[in-house]
CSV table of C-alpha atoms and ligand atoms in Angstrom, one decimal:
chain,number,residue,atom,x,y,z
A,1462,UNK,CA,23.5,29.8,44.6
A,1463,UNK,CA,25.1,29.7,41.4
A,1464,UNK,CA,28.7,31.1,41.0
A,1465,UNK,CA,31.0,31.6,38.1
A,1466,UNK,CA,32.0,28.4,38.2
A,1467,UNK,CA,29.0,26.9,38.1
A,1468,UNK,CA,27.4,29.0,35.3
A,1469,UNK,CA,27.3,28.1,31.6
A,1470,UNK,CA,29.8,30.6,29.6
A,1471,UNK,CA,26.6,32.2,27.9
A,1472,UNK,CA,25.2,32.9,31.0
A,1473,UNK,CA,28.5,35.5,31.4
A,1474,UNK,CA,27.6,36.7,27.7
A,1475,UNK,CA,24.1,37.7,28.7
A,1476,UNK,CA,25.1,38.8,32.0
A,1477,UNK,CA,27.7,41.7,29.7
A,1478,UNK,CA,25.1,42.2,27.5
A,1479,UNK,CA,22.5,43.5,30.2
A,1480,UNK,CA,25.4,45.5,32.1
A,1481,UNK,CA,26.3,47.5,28.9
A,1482,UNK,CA,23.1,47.6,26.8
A,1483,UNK,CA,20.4,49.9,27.5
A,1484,UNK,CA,16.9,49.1,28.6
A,1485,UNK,CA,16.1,45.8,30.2
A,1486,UNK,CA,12.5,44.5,29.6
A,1487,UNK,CA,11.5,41.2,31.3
A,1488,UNK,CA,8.7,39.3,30.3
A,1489,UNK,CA,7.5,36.3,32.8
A,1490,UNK,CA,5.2,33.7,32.4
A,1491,UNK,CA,4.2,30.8,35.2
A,1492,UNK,CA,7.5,29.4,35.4
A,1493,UNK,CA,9.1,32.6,36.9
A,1494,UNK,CA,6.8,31.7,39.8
A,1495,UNK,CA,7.3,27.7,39.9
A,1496,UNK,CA,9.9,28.3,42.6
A,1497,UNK,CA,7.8,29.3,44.9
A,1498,UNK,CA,5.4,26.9,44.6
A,1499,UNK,CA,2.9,28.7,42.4
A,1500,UNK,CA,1.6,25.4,39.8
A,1501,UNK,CA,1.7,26.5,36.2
A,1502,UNK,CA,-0.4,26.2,33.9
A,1503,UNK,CA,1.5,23.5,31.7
A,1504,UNK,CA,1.7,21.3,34.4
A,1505,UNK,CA,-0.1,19.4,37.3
A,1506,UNK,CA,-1.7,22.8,37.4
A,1507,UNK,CA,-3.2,22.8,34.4
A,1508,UNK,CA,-6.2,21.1,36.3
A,1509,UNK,CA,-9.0,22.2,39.0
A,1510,UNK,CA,-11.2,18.6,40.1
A,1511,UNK,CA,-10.3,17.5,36.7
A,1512,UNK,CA,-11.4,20.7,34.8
A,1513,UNK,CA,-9.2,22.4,32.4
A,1514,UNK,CA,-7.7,25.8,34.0
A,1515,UNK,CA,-7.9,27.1,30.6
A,1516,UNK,CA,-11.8,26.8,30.7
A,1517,UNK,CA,-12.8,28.2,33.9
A,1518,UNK,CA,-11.0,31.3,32.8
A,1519,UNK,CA,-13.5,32.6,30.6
A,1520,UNK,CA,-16.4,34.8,30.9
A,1521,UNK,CA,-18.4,32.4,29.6
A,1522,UNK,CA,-17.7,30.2,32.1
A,1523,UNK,CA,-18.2,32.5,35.1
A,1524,UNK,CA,-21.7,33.8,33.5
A,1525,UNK,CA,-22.5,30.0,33.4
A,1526,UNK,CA,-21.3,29.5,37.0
A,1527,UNK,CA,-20.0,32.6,39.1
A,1528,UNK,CA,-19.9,30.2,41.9
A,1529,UNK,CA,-17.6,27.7,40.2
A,1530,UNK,CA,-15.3,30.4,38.9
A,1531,UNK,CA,-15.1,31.9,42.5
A,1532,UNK,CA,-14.5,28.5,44.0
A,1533,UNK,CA,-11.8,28.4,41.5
A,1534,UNK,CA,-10.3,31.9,41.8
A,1535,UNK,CA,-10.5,31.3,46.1
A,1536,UNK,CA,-8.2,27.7,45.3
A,1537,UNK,CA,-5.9,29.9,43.5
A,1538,UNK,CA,-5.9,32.9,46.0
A,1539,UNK,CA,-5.4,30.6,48.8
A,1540,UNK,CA,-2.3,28.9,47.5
A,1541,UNK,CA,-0.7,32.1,46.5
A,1542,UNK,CA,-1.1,33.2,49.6
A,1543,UNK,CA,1.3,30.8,51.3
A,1544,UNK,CA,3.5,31.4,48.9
A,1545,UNK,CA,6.8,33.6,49.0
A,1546,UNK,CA,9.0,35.7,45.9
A,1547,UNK,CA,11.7,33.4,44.9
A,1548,UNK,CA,15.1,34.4,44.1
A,1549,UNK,CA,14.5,35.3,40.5
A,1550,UNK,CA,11.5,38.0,41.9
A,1551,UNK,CA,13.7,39.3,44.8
A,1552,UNK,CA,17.1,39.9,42.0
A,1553,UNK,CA,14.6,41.7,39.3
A,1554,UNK,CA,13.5,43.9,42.3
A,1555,UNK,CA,16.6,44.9,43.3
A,1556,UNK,CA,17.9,45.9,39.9
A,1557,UNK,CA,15.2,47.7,39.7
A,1558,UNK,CA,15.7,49.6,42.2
A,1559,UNK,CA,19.0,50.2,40.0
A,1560,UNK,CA,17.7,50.9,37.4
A,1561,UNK,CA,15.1,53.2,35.9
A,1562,UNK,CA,14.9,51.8,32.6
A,1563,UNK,CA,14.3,48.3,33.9
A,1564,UNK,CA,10.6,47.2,33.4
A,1565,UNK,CA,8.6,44.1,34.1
A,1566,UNK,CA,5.8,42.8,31.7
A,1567,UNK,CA,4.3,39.9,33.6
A,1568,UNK,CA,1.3,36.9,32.6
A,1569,UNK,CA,1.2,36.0,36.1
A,1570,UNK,CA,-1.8,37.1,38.6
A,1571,UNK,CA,-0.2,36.0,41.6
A,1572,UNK,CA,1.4,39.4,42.8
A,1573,UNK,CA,4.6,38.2,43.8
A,1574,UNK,CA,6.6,40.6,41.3
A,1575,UNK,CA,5.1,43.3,43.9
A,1576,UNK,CA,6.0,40.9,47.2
A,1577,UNK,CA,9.3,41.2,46.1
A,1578,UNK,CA,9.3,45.0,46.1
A,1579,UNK,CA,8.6,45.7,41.9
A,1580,UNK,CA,5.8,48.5,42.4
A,1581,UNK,CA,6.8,50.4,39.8
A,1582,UNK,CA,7.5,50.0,36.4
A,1583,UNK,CA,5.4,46.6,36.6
A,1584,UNK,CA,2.4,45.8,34.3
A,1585,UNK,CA,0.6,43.1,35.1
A,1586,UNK,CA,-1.1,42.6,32.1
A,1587,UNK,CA,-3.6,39.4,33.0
A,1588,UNK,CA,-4.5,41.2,35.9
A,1589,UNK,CA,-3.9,40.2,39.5
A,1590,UNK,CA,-6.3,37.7,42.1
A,1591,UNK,CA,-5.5,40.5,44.6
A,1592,UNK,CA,-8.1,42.8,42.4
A,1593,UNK,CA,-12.2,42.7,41.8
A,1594,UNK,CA,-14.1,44.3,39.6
A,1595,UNK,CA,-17.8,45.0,39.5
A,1596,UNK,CA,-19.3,43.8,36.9
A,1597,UNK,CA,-22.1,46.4,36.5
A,1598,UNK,CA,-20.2,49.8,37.6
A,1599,UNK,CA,-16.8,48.6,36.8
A,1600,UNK,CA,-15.4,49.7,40.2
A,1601,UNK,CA,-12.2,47.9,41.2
A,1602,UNK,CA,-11.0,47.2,45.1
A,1603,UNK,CA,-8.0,45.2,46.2
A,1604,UNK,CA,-9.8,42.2,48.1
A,1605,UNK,CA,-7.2,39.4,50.1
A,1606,UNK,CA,-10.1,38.3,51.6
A,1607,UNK,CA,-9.6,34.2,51.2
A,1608,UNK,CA,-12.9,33.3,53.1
A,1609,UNK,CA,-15.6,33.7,50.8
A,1610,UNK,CA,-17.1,31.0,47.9
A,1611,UNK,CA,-19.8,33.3,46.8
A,1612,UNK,CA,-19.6,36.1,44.5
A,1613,UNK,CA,-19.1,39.0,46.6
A,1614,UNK,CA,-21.4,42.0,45.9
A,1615,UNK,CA,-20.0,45.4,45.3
A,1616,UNK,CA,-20.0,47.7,48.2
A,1617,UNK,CA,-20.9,50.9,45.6
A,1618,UNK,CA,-23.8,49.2,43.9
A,1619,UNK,CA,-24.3,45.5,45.1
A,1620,UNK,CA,-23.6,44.1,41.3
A,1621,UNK,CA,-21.8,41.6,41.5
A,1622,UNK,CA,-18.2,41.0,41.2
A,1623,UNK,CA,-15.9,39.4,39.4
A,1624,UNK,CA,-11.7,38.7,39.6
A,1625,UNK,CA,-9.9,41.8,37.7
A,1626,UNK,CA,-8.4,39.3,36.0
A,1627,UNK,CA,-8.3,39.1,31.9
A,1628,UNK,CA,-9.7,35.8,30.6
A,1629,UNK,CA,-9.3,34.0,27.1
A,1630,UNK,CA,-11.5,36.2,24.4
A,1631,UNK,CA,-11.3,38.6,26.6
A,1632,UNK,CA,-9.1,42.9,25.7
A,1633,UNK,CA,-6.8,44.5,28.0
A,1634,UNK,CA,-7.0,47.3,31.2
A,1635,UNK,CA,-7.1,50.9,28.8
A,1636,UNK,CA,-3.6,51.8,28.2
A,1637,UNK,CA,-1.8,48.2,29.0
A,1638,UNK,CA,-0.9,47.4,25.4
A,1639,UNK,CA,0.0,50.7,24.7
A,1640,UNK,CA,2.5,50.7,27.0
A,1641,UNK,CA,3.8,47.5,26.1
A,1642,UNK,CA,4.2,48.3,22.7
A,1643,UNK,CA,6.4,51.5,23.7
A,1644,UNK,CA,8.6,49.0,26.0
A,1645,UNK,CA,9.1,46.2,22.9
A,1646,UNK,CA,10.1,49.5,20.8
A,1647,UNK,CA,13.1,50.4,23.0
A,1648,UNK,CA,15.7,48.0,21.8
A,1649,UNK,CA,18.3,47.0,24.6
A,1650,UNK,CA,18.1,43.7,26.3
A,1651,UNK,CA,14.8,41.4,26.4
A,1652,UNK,CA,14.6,38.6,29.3
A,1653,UNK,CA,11.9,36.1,28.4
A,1654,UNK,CA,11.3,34.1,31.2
A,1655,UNK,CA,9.5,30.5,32.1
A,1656,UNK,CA,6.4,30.7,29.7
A,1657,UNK,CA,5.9,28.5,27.3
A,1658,UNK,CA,4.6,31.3,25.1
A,1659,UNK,CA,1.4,29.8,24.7
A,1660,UNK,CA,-1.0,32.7,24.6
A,1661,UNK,CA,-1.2,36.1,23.3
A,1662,UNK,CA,-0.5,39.0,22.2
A,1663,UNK,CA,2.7,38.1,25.0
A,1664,UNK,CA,3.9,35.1,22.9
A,1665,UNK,CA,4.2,38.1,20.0
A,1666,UNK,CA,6.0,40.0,22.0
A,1667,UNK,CA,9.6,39.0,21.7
A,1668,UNK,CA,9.5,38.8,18.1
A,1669,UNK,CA,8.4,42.3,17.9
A,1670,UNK,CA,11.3,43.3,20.4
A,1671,UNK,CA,14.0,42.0,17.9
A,1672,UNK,CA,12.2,42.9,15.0
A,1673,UNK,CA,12.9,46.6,17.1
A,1674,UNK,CA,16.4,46.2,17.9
A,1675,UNK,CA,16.6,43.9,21.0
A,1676,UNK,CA,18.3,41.2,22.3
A,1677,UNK,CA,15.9,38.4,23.2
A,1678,UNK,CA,17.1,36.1,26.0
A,1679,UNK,CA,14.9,33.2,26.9
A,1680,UNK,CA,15.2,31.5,30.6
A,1681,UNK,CA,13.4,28.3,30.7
A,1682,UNK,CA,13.4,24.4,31.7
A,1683,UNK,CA,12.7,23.6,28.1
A,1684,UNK,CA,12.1,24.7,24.6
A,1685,UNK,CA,9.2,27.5,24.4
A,1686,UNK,CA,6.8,27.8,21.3
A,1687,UNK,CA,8.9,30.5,20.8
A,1688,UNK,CA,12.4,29.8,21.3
A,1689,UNK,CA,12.8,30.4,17.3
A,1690,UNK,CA,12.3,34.2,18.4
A,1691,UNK,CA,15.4,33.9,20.6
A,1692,UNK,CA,19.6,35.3,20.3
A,1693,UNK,CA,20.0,33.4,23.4
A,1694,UNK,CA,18.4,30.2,25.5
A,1695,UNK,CA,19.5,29.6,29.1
A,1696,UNK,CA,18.4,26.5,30.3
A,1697,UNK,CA,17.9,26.7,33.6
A,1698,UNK,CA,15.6,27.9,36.6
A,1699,UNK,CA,14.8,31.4,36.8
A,1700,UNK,CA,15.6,31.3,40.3
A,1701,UNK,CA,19.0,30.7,39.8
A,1702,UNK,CA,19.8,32.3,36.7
A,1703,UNK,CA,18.2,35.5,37.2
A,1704,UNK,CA,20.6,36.5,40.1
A,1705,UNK,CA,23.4,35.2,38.5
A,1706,UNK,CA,23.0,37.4,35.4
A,1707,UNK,CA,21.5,40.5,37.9
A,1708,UNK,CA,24.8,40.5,39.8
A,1709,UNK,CA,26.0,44.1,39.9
A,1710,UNK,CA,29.8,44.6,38.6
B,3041,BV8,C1,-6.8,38.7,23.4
B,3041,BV8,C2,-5.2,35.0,33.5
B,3041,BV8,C3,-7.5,40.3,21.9
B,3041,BV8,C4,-6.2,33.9,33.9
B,3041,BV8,C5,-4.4,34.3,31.4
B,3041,BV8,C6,-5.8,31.4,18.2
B,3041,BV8,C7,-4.5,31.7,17.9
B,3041,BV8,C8,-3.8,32.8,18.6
B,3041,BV8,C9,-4.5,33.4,19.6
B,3041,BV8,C10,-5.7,33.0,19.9
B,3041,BV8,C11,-6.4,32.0,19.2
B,3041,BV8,N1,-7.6,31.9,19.8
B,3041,BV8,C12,-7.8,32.8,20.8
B,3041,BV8,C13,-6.6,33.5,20.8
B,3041,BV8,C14,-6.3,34.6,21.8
B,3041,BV8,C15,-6.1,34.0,23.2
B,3041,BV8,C16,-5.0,33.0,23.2
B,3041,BV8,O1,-3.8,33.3,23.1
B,3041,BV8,N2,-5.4,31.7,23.3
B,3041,BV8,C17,-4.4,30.6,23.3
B,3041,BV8,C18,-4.9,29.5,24.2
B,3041,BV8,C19,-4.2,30.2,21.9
B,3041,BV8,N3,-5.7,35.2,23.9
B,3041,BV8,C20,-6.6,35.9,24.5
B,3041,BV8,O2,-7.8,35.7,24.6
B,3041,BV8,C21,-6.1,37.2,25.2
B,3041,BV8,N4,-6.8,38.3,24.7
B,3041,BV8,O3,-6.1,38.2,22.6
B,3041,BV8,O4,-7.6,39.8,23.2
B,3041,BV8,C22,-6.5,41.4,21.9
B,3041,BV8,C23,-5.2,41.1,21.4
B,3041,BV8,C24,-4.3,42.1,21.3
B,3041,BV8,C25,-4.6,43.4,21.8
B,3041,BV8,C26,-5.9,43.6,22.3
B,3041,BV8,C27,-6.9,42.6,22.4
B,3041,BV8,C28,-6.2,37.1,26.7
B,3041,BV8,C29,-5.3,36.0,27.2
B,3041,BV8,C30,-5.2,36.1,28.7
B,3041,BV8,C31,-5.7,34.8,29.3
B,3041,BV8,N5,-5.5,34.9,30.8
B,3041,BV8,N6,-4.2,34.5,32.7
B,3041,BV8,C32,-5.7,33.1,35.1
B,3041,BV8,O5,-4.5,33.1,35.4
B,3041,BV8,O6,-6.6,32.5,35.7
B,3041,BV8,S1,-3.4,33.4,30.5
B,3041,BV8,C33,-2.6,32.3,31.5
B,3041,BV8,O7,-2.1,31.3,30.7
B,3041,BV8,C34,-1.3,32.9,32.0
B,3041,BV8,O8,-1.5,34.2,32.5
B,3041,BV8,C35,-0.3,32.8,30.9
B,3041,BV8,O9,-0.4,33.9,30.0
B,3041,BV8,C36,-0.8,31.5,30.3
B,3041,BV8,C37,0.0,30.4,30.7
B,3041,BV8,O10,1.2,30.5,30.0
B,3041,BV8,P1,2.6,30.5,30.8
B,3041,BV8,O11,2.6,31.6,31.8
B,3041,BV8,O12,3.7,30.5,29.8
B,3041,BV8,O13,2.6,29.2,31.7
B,3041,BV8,P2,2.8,27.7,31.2
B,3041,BV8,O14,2.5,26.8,32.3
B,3041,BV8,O15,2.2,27.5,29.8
B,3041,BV8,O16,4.4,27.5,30.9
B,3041,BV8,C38,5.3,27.6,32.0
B,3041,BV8,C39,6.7,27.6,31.4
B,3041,BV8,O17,7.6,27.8,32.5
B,3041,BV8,C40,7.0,26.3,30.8
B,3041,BV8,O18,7.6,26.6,29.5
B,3041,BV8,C41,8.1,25.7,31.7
B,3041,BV8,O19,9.1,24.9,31.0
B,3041,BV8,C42,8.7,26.9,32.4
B,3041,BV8,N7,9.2,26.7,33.7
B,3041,BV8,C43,8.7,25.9,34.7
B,3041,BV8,N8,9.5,26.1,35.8
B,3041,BV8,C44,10.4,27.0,35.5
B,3041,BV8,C45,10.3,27.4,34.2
B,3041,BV8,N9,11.1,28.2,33.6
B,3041,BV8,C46,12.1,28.7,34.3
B,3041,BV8,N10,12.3,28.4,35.6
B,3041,BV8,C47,11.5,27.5,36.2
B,3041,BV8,N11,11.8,27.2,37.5
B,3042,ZN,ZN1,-20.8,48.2,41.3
C-alpha cells in the first residue's frame, strides 16, 4: 500500500487535480489488468501455441477456423476466470460510486471493471468474453460457460456463434463511439492507464481529450506510443497508484 511518503510529489499534483477538477474519464488498456494475472498483449501474452494474439483476433481468422478461435477465446475465458479485480479496479469502483461524473472507457474484455462493482458508466468498447453473438441473427447472450471447444449454436436460430468481442478491421457496438466522443469532449481530468496505445481509435483518444480541455494523466511501467499526448506520466503500477490518487480528502 502506498502512503504519502512513499508516493512521488506528482502523484500528490494529480491526486489535487482529480479532487478539484471536474469530470474524471479513465481509459485502460491490458496493463490495468496485469495485476491480477490477466497476460497482456505486449508480453508473454502476446502468444497462443506460438500464434500471434493479434492474428487470431480477426474475422478472417475465425471464418478460416471457428474452432481455432474458440479454442483461443475458451484459453482466454478460462484464465480470466481465476482471476480477481486488483486494487486499481476495486479504487475506480468505489469513486465511482462517488462520483457521477466518473466514467470508465476500457480495451479490456476480461470483465473485471464490472467484478469490481463499475456497472454503470462503463463502456467496454472491445467487447467482453463474457458475451456471444450470433452470427446470422445477431442475438447476443452472456455465456460463462468454460466447457465447450466448439462453436456453440444459437439457441434462437442455431447459426452459429461467435465472441461479442470487436476484432482488428472490424466497427464498434451502435452508439459506443458516440459516447466516447461526448466523454473526450468534457474537459476535466483524463487517466490513461497501462496500454501501450497500440491500437485504435483508443490510442486517439487522449489527444483529442486535451485538444478538448483535459488534463491527460498516463499510469504506466513504461513509455506508451503515446506518452507525447500526456501533462503528466506516473510511472508506476496501476494497482498502487490508482488508490493512492483515488483517496478521498
Ligand atoms: C477500427 C479485443 C474502424 C480482441 C482488441 C494502421 C494504422 C492505424 C490503425 C490501423 C492501421 N491498420 C488497421 C488499423 C485499425 C486497427 C488498429 O489499430 N490496428 C493496430 C494493430 C495498428 N484498429 C481496428 O481495427 C479497430 N477498429 O479501427 O474500426 C473504426 C474506427 C473508428 C470508428 C469506427 C470504426 C478495432 C481494434 C480492436 C481490436 N480488438 N481487443 C481480444 O482481446 O481478443 S485490441 C486489444 O489489443 C486490446 O483490447 C487492446 O486494445 C490492444 C492491446 O493494447 P493494450 O491494452 O495497450 O495492451 P498492451 O499489452 O499493448 O500494453 C499493456 C501496457 O500496460 C504496456 O504499456 C505496459 O507497460 C503496461 N503495463 C503492464 N503492467 C502494468 C502496466 N501499466 C500499469 N500497471 C501495470 N501493472
Ligand atoms: Zn441466431
Amino acid at each position: 500500500m502506498v502512503n504519502s511518503s512513499t508516493a512521488r510529489p506528482e502523484w500528490d499534483v494529480v491526486r489535487e487535480l482529480i479532487r478539484g477538477r471536474g469530470p474524471l474519464t479513465v481509459l485502460t488498456g491490458a496493463g490495468a489488468s496485469a495485476e491480477s494475472g490477466v497476460p497482456t498483449f505486449r508480453g508473454a501474452g502476446g502468444l497462443w501455441r506460438e500464434r500471434d494474439v493479434m492474428s487470431l483476433a480477426t474475422p478472417e481468422a475465425f471464418r478460416e477456423d471457428p474452432r481455432l478461435v474458440w479454442e483461443f477465446y475458451q484459453y482466454r475465458r478460462r484464465e480470466v476466470a481465476t482471476c480477481a479485480p486488483n486494487d486499481g479496479h476495486l479504487a475506480l469502483a468505489r469513486h465511482q460510486s462517488r462520483h457521477a461524473d466518473t466514467w470508465i472507457i476500457t480495451q479490456n474484455v476480461d470483465g473485471l471493471n464490472r467484478a469490481a462493482g463499475s456497472t454503470e458508466r462503463l463502456i467496454e468498447m472491445h467487447g467482453s468474453l463474457w458475451w456471444t453473438r450470433c452470427t446470422s441473427c445477431g442475438l447476443r447472450v452472456y455465456n460463462d460457460d468454460l466447457g465447450f471447444d466448439t462453436p456453440p449454436r444459437c439457441s434462437a436460430c442455431c447459426g452459429m456463434v461467435r465472441p461479442d468481442i470487436v476484432w482488428f478491421g472490424e466497427g464498434f457496438h451502435e452508439g459506443v463511439i458516440e459516447s466516447i466522443v461526448a466523454l473526450l469532449a468534457r474537459g476535466g481530468t483524463m487517466l490513461i492507464v497501462g496500454t501501450s496505445g497500440a491500437v485504435y481509435p483508443a490510442a486517439g483518444f487522449a489527444a483529442a481529450a486535451r485538444a478538448q480541455g483535459a488534463v491527460t494523466v498516463e499510469i504506466n511501467l513504461e513509455a506508451s506510443f503515446i506518452a507525447d499526448d500526456m501533462d503528466y506520466v506516473l510511472r508506476a503500477p496501476s494497482g498502487e497508484v490508482l488508490p493512492y490518487l483515488l483517496t478521498e480528502p
